[in-house]
CSV table of C-alpha atoms in Angstrom, one decimal:
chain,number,residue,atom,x,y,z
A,199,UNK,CA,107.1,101.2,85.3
A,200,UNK,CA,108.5,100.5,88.2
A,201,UNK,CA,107.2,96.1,87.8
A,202,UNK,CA,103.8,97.4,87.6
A,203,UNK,CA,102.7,95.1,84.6
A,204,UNK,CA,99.2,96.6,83.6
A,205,UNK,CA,97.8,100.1,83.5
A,206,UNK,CA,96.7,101.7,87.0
A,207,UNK,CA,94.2,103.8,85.0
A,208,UNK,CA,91.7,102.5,82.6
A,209,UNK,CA,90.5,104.0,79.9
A,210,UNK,CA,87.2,105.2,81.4
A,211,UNK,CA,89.0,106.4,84.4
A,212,UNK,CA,90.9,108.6,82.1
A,213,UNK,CA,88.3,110.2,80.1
A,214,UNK,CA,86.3,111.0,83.4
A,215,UNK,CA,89.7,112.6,85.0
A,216,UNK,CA,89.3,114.6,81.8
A,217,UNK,CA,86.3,115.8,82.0
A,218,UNK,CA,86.7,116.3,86.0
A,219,UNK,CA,86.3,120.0,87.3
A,220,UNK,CA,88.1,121.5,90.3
A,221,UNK,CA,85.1,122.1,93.1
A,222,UNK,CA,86.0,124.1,96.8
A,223,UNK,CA,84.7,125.8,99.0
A,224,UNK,CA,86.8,128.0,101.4
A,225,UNK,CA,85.8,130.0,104.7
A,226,UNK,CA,89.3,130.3,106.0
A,227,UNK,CA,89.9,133.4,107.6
A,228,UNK,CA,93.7,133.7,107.2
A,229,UNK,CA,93.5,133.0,103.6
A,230,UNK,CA,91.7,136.3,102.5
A,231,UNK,CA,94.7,138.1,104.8
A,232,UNK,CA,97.6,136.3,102.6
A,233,UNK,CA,96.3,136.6,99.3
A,234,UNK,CA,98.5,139.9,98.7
A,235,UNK,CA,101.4,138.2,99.6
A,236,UNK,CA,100.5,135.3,97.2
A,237,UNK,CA,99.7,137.7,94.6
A,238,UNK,CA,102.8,139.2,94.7
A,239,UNK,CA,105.0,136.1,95.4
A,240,UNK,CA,103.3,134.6,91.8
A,241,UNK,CA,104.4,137.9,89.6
A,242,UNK,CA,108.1,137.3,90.7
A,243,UNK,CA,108.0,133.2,89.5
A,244,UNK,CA,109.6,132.8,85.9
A,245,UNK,CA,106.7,132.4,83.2
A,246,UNK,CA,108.2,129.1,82.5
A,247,UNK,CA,108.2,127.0,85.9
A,248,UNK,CA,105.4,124.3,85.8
A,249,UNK,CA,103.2,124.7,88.1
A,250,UNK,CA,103.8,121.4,89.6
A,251,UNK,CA,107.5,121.8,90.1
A,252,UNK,CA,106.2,124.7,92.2
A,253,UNK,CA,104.5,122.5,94.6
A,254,UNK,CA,107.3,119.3,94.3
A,255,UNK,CA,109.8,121.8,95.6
A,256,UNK,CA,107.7,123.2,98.1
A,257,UNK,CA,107.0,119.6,99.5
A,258,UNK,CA,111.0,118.8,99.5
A,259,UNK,CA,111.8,121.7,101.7
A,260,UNK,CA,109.3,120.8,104.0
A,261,UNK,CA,110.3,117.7,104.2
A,262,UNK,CA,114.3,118.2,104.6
A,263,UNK,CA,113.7,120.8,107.3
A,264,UNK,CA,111.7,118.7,109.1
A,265,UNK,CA,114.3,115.6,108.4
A,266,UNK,CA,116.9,118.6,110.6
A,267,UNK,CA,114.4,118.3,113.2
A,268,UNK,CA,114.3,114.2,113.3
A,269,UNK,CA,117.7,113.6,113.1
A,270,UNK,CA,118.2,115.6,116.2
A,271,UNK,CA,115.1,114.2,118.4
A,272,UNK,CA,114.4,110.5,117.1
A,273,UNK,CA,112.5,110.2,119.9
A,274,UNK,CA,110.3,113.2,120.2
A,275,UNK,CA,111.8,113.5,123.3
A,276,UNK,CA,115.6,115.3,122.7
A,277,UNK,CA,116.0,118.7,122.6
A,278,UNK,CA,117.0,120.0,118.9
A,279,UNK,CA,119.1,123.2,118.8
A,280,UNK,CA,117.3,126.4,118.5
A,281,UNK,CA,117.7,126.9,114.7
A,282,UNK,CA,116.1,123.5,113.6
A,283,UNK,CA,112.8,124.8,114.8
A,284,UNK,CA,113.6,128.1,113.2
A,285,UNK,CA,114.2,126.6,110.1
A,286,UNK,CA,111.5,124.4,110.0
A,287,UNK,CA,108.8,127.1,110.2
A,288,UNK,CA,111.0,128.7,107.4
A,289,UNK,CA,110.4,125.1,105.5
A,290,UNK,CA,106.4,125.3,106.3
A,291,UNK,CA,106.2,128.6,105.4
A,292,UNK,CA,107.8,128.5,102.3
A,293,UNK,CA,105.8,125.4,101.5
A,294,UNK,CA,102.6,126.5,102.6
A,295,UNK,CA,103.3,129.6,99.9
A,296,UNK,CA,104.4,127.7,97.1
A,297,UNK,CA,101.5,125.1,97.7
A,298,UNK,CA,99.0,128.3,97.6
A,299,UNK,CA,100.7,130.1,93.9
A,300,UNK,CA,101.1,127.0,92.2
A,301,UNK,CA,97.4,127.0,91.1
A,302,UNK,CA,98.0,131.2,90.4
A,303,UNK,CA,101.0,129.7,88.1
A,304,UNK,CA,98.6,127.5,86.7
A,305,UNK,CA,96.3,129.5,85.7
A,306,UNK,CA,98.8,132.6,84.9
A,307,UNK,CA,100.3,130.6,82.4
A,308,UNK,CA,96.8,128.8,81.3
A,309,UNK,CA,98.2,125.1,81.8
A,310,UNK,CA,95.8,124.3,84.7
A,311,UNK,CA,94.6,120.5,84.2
A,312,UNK,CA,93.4,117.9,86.3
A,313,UNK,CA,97.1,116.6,87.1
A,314,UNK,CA,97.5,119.7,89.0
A,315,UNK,CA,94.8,119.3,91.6
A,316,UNK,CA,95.8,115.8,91.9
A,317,UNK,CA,99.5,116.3,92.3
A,318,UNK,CA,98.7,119.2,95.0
A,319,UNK,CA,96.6,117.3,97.1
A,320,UNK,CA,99.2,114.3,96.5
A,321,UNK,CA,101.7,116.2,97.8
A,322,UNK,CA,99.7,117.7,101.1
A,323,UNK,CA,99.0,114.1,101.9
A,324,UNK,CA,102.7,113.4,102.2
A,325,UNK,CA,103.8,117.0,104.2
A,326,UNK,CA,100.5,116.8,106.4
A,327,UNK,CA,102.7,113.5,107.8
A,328,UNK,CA,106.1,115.7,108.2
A,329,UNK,CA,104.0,118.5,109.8
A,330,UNK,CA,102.5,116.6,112.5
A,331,UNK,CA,105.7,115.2,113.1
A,332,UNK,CA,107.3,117.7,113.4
A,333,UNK,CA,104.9,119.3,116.0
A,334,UNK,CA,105.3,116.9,118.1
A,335,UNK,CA,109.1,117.3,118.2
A,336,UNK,CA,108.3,120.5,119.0
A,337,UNK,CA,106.7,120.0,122.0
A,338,UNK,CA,108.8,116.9,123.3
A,339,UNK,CA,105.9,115.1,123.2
A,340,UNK,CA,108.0,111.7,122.7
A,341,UNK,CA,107.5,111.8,126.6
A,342,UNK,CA,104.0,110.8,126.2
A,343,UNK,CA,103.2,108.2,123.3
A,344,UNK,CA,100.1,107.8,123.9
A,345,UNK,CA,99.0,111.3,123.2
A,346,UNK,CA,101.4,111.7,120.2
A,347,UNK,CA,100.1,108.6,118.4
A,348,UNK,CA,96.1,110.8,119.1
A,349,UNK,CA,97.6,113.8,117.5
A,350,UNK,CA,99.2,112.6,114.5
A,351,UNK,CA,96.5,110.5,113.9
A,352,UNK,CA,94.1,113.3,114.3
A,353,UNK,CA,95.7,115.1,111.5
A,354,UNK,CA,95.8,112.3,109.3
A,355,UNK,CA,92.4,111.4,109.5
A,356,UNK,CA,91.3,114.6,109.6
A,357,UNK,CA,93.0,115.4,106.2
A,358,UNK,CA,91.7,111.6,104.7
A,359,UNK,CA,88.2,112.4,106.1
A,360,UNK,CA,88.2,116.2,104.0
A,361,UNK,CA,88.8,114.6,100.8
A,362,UNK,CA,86.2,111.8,101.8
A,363,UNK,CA,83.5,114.3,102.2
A,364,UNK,CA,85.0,115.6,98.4
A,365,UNK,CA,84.5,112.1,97.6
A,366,UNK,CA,80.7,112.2,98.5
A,367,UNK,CA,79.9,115.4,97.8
A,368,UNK,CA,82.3,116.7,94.7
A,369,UNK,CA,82.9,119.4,96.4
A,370,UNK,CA,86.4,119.9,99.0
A,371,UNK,CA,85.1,122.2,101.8
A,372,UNK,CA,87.6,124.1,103.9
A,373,UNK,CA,85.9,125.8,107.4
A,374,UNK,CA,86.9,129.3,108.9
A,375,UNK,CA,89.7,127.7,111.3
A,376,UNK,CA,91.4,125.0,108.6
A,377,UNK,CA,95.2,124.1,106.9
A,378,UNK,CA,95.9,127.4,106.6
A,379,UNK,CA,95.2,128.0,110.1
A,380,UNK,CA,97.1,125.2,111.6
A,381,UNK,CA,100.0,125.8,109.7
A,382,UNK,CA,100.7,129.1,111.2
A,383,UNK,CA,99.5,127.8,114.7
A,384,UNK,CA,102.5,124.8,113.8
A,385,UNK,CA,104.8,127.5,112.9
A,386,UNK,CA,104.0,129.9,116.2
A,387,UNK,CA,105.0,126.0,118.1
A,388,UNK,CA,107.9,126.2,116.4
A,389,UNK,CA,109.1,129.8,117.2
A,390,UNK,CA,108.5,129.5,120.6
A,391,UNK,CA,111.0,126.4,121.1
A,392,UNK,CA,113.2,128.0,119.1
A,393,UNK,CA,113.2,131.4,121.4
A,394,UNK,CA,112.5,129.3,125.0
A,395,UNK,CA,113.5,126.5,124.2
A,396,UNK,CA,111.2,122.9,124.5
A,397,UNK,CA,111.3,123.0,127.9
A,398,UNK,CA,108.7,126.0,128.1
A,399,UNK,CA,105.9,123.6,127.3
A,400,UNK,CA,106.7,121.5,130.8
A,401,UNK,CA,105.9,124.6,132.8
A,402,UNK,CA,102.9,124.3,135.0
A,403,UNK,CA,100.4,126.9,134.7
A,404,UNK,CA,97.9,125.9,137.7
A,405,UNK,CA,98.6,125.9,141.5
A,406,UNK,CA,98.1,122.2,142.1
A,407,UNK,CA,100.4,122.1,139.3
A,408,UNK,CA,98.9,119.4,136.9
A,409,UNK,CA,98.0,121.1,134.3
A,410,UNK,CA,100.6,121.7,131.4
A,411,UNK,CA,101.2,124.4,128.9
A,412,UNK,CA,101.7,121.8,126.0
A,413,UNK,CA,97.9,120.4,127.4
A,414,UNK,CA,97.0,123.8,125.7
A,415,UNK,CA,97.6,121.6,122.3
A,416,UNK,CA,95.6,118.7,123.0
A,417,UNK,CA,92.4,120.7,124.1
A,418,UNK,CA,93.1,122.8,120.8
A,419,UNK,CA,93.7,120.2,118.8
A,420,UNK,CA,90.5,118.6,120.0
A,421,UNK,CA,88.4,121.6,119.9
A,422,UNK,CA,90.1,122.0,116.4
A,423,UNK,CA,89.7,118.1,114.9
A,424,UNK,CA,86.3,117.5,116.4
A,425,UNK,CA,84.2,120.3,115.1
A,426,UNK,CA,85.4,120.1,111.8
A,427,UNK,CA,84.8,116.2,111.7
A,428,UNK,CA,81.2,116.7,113.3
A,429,UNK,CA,80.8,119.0,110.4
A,430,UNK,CA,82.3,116.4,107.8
A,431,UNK,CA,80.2,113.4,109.0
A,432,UNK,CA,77.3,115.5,108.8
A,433,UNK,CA,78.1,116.2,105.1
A,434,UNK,CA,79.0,112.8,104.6
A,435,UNK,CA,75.7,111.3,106.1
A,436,UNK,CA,73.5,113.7,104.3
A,437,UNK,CA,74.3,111.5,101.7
A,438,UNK,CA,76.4,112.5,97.9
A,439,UNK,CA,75.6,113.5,94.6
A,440,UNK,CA,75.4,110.4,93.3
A,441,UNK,CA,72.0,108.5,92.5
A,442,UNK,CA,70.1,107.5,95.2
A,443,UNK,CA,72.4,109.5,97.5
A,444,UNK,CA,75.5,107.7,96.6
A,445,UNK,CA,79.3,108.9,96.2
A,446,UNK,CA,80.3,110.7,93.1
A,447,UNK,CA,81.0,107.2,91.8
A,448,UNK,CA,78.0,105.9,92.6
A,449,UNK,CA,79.0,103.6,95.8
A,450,UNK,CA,78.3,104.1,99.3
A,451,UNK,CA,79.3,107.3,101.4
A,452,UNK,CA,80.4,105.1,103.9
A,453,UNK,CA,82.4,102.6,102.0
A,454,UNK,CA,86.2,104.9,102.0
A,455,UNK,CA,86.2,104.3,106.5
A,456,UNK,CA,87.3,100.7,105.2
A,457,UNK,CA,90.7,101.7,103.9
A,458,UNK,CA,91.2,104.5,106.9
A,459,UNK,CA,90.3,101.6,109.1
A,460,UNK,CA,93.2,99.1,107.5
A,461,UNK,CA,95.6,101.8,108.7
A,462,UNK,CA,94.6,103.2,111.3
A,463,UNK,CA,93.3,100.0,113.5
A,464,UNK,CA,96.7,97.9,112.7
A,465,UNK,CA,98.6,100.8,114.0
A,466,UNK,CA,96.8,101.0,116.9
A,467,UNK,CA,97.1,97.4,117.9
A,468,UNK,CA,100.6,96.6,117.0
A,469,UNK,CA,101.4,99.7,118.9
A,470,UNK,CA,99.4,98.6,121.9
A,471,UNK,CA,100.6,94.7,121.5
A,472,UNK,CA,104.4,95.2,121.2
A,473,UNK,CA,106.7,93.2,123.5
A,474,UNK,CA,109.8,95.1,122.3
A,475,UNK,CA,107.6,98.4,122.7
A,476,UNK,CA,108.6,99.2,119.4
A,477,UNK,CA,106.2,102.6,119.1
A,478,UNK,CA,107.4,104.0,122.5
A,479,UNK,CA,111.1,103.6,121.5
A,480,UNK,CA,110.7,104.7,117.6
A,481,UNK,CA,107.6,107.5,117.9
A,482,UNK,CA,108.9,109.2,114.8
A,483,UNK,CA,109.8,106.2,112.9
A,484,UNK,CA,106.5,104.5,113.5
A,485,UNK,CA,104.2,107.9,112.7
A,486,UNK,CA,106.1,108.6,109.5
A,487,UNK,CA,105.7,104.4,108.1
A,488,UNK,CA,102.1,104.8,109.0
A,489,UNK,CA,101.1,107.7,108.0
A,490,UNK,CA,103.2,106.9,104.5
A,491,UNK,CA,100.4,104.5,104.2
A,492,UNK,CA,97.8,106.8,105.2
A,493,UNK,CA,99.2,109.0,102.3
A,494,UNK,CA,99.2,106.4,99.6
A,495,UNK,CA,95.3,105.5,100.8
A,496,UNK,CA,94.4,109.0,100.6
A,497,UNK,CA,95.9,109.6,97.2
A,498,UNK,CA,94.0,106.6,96.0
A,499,UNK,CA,90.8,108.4,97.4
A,500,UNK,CA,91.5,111.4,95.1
A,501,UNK,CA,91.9,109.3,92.4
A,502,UNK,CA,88.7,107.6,93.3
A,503,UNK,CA,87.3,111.4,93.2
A,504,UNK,CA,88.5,112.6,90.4
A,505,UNK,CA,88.1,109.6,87.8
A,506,UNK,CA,84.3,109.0,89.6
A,507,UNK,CA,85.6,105.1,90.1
A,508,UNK,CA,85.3,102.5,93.1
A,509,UNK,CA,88.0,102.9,95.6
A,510,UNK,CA,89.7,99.4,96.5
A,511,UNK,CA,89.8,98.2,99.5
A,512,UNK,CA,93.0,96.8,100.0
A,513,UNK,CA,96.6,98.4,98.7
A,514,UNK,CA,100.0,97.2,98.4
A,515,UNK,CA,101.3,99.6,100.8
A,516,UNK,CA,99.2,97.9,103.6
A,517,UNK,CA,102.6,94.8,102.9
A,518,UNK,CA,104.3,96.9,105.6
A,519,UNK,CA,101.9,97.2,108.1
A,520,UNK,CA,101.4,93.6,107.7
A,521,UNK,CA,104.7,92.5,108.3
A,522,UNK,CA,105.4,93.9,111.2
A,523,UNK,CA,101.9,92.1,112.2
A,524,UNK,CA,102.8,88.8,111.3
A,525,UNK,CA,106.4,89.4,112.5
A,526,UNK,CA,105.2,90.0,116.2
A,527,UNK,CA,101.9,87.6,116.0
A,528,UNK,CA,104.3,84.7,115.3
A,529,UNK,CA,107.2,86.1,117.4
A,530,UNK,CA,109.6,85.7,114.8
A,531,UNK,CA,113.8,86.2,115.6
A,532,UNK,CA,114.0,89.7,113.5
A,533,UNK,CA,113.5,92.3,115.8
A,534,UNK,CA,110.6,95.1,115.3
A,535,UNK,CA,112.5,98.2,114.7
A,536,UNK,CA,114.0,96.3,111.9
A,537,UNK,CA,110.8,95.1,110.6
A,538,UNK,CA,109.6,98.8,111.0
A,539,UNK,CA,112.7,99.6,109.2
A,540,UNK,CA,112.0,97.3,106.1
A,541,UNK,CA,107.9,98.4,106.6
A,542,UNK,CA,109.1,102.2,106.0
A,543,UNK,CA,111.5,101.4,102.9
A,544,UNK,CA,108.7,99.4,101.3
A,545,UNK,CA,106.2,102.0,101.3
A,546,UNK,CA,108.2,104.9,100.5
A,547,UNK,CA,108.8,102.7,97.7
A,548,UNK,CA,105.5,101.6,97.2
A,549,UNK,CA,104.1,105.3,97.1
A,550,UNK,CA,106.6,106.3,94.7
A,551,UNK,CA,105.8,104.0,92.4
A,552,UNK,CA,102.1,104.3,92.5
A,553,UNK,CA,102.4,108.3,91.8
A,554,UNK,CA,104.9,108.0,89.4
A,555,UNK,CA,102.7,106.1,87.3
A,556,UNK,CA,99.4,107.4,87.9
A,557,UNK,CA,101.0,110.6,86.9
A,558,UNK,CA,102.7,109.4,83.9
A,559,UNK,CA,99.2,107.8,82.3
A,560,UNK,CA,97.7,111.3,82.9
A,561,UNK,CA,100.5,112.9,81.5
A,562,UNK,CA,100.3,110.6,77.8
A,563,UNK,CA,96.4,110.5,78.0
A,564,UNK,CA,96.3,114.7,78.3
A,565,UNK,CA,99.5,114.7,76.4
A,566,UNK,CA,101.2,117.1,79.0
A,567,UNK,CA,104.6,116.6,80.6
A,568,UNK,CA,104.2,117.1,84.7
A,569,UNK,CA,107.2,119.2,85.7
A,570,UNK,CA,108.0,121.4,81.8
A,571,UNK,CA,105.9,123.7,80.6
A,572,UNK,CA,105.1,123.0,76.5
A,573,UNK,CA,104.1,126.2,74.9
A,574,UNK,CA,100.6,125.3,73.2
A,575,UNK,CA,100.6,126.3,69.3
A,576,UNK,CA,97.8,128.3,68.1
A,577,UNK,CA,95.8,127.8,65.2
A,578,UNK,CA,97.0,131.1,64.2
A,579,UNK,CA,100.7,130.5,64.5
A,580,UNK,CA,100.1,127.1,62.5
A,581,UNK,CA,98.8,129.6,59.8
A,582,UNK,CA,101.7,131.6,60.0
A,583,UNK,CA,104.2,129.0,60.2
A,584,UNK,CA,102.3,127.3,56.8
A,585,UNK,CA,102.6,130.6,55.1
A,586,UNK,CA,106.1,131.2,56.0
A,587,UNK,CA,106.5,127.3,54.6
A,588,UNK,CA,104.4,128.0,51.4
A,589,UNK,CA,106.8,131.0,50.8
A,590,UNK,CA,109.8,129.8,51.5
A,591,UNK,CA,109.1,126.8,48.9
A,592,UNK,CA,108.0,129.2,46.5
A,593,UNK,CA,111.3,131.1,46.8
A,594,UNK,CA,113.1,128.1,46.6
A,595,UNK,CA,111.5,126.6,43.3
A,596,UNK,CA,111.9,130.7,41.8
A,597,UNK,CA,115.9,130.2,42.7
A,598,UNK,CA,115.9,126.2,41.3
A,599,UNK,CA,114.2,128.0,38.0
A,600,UNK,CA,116.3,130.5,38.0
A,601,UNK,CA,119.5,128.4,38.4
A,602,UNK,CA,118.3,126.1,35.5
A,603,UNK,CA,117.8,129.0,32.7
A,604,UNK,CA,121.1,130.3,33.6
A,605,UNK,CA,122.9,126.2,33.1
């Protein structure tokens, strides 16, 4: 399984996953608007696609048109042609709506199960990296590293700190203004370069002219990050539901900042520390490799949530990061942005492999397959199938009688 050589999951993990029920809380003031559309986008979905192919396809087109997008602005800082963005708010809007019926497939076709939640949130980890991304494109904001690497960041922490309150409380809280929210905010960013081009952003909207219409984004987005995350800390310091005030598995609230802080601090200083200037010249490149490794922390988070386990400190994805440490610490000959290169192969790689088997262990411990529907058997249609059996044998030894008194 892909050279891991033991069992991510123990047994205990296993039998708590089990036994682990879905818990959230939603305020969101878009969601109530779209459930109509939801409702109605389920009842045309065949009866028999899994609920988690749902959201696996939903991620891929997210991620593709958003791919359109990079290929034609590397840097952040190229203008794409008008119908990337357009299709890229078709790719988030078609994921954000697959993402919100899969659970309505779930339970419409009564396979919901812990595997669901944890592939969702999986997945959101990974397109909350694309999205931001993809935002920034948007704007050109390649033209000022500095803030890009504060607002992808923002996003990724924000998303990591959400499920850390989860982790604390049991409970995933979404606020009035939320994912929903941003999404369609991110999609709005997209229509507008698409109909004025990128260049609309640059225009100044005060006499003294200073003040940007992209700086609109940066106060929202710290309006939009900070409340929530005053309102998250607060949760968090409030203390869990665990003894003595503790996290669901019984450690401290405060003990998942570590792994946030092993991605998040690195980033910052081999950013800041570059000779070669290796963020300001690969933006996109650099975002996506860490915020890979912000996904793969996060998902281990979940898992910590949903099993009721310790989280680990340290993870194999953090090998990337670290190489391009070392690599510029020691001044090595290879240059960064191949290091960055290798860095981004080996946790794509790295995440892959973890969720493929984390999922596969849930998948022979529940006895469930991820992406195919198995049609459950009834004690009634065992009964009927036995008496169907029982007949057919009695038929059969009336026929082998039969054929003996006529020999």
């Amino acid at each position: 399984m892909f050279f891991y050589k033991e069992k991510i999951l123990s047994p205990g993990q296993l039998k708590r996953l089990s036994d682990h029920k879905y818990s959230c809380e939603s305020l969101s003031i878009l969601d109530k608007f779209l459930q109509p559309w939801w409702d109605w986008l389920v009842s045309k979905i065949p009866i028999w696609l899994a609920p988690n192919l749902i959201t696996i396809i939903g991620l891929i087109i997210n991620i593709l048109t958003t791919l359109v997008l990079v290929y034609y602005s590397p840097d952040a800082k190229a203008e794409a042609p008008w119908w990337a963005f357009i299709l890229c708010a078709l790719g988030l809007f078609a994921y954000q709506s697959l993402d919100a019926i899969d659970g309505k497939q779930a339970r419409r076709t009564g396979t919901s199960t812990p595997l669901g939640e944890l592939f969702d949130h999986g997945c959101d980890s990974v397109s909350t990296v694309f999205v931001a991304i993809s935002a920034c494109i948007a704007v050109q904001l390649g033209s000022y590293p500095s803030w890009m690497f504060f607002q992808c960041f923002c996003a990724i922490t924000l998303f990591y700190c959400a499920h850390w309150q989860a982790y604390v409380s049991g409970t995933l809280r979404f606020g009035r203004v939320d994912v929903t929210e941003a999404q369609f905010t991110i999609m709005g960013i997209h229509l507008i370069s698409a109909f004025f081009g990128p260049e609309i952003w640059s225009i100044k909207v005060t006499s003294i002219g200073i003040f940007e219409l992209r700086h609109l984004i940066l106060i929202m987005t710290v309006v939009c990050c900070s409340v929530p995350l005053y309102q998250l800390f607060i949760d968090i310091c409030n203390g869990g539901v665990g003894k003595n005030g503790s996290s669901v598995a019984g450690t401290s609230v405060l003990s998942p900042v570590i792994p946030l802080s092993l991605v998040i601090v690195p980033a910052f200083i081999i950013c800041r520390k570059s000779t070669e200037h290796v963020y300001e010249n690969h933006p996109v490149l650099y975002i996506l490799a860490f915020g890979l490794v912000a996904a793969k922390v996060t998902n281990r988070l979940v898992v910590a949530h949903m099993t009721r386990n310790e989280m680990d400190y340290f993870d194999s994805s953090l090998i990337g990061p670290a190489m391009l440490f070392l690599n510029q610490y020691f001044n090595f000959f290879i240059a960064e942005h191949i290091v960055l290169w290798i860095c981004l192969i080996w946790v794509c790689f790295d995440l892959i492999r973890y969720s493929r088997q984390v999922c596969l262990e849930i998948c022979d411990h529940m006895r469930i397959h991820l992406f195919k529907i198995v049609p459950s058997v009834t004690p009634q249609a065992i009964q009927q199938t036995s008496n169907k059996n029982g007949t057919a044998t009695v038929s059969n030894n009336r026929q082998s009688r039969s054929r003996k008194h006529y020999h």
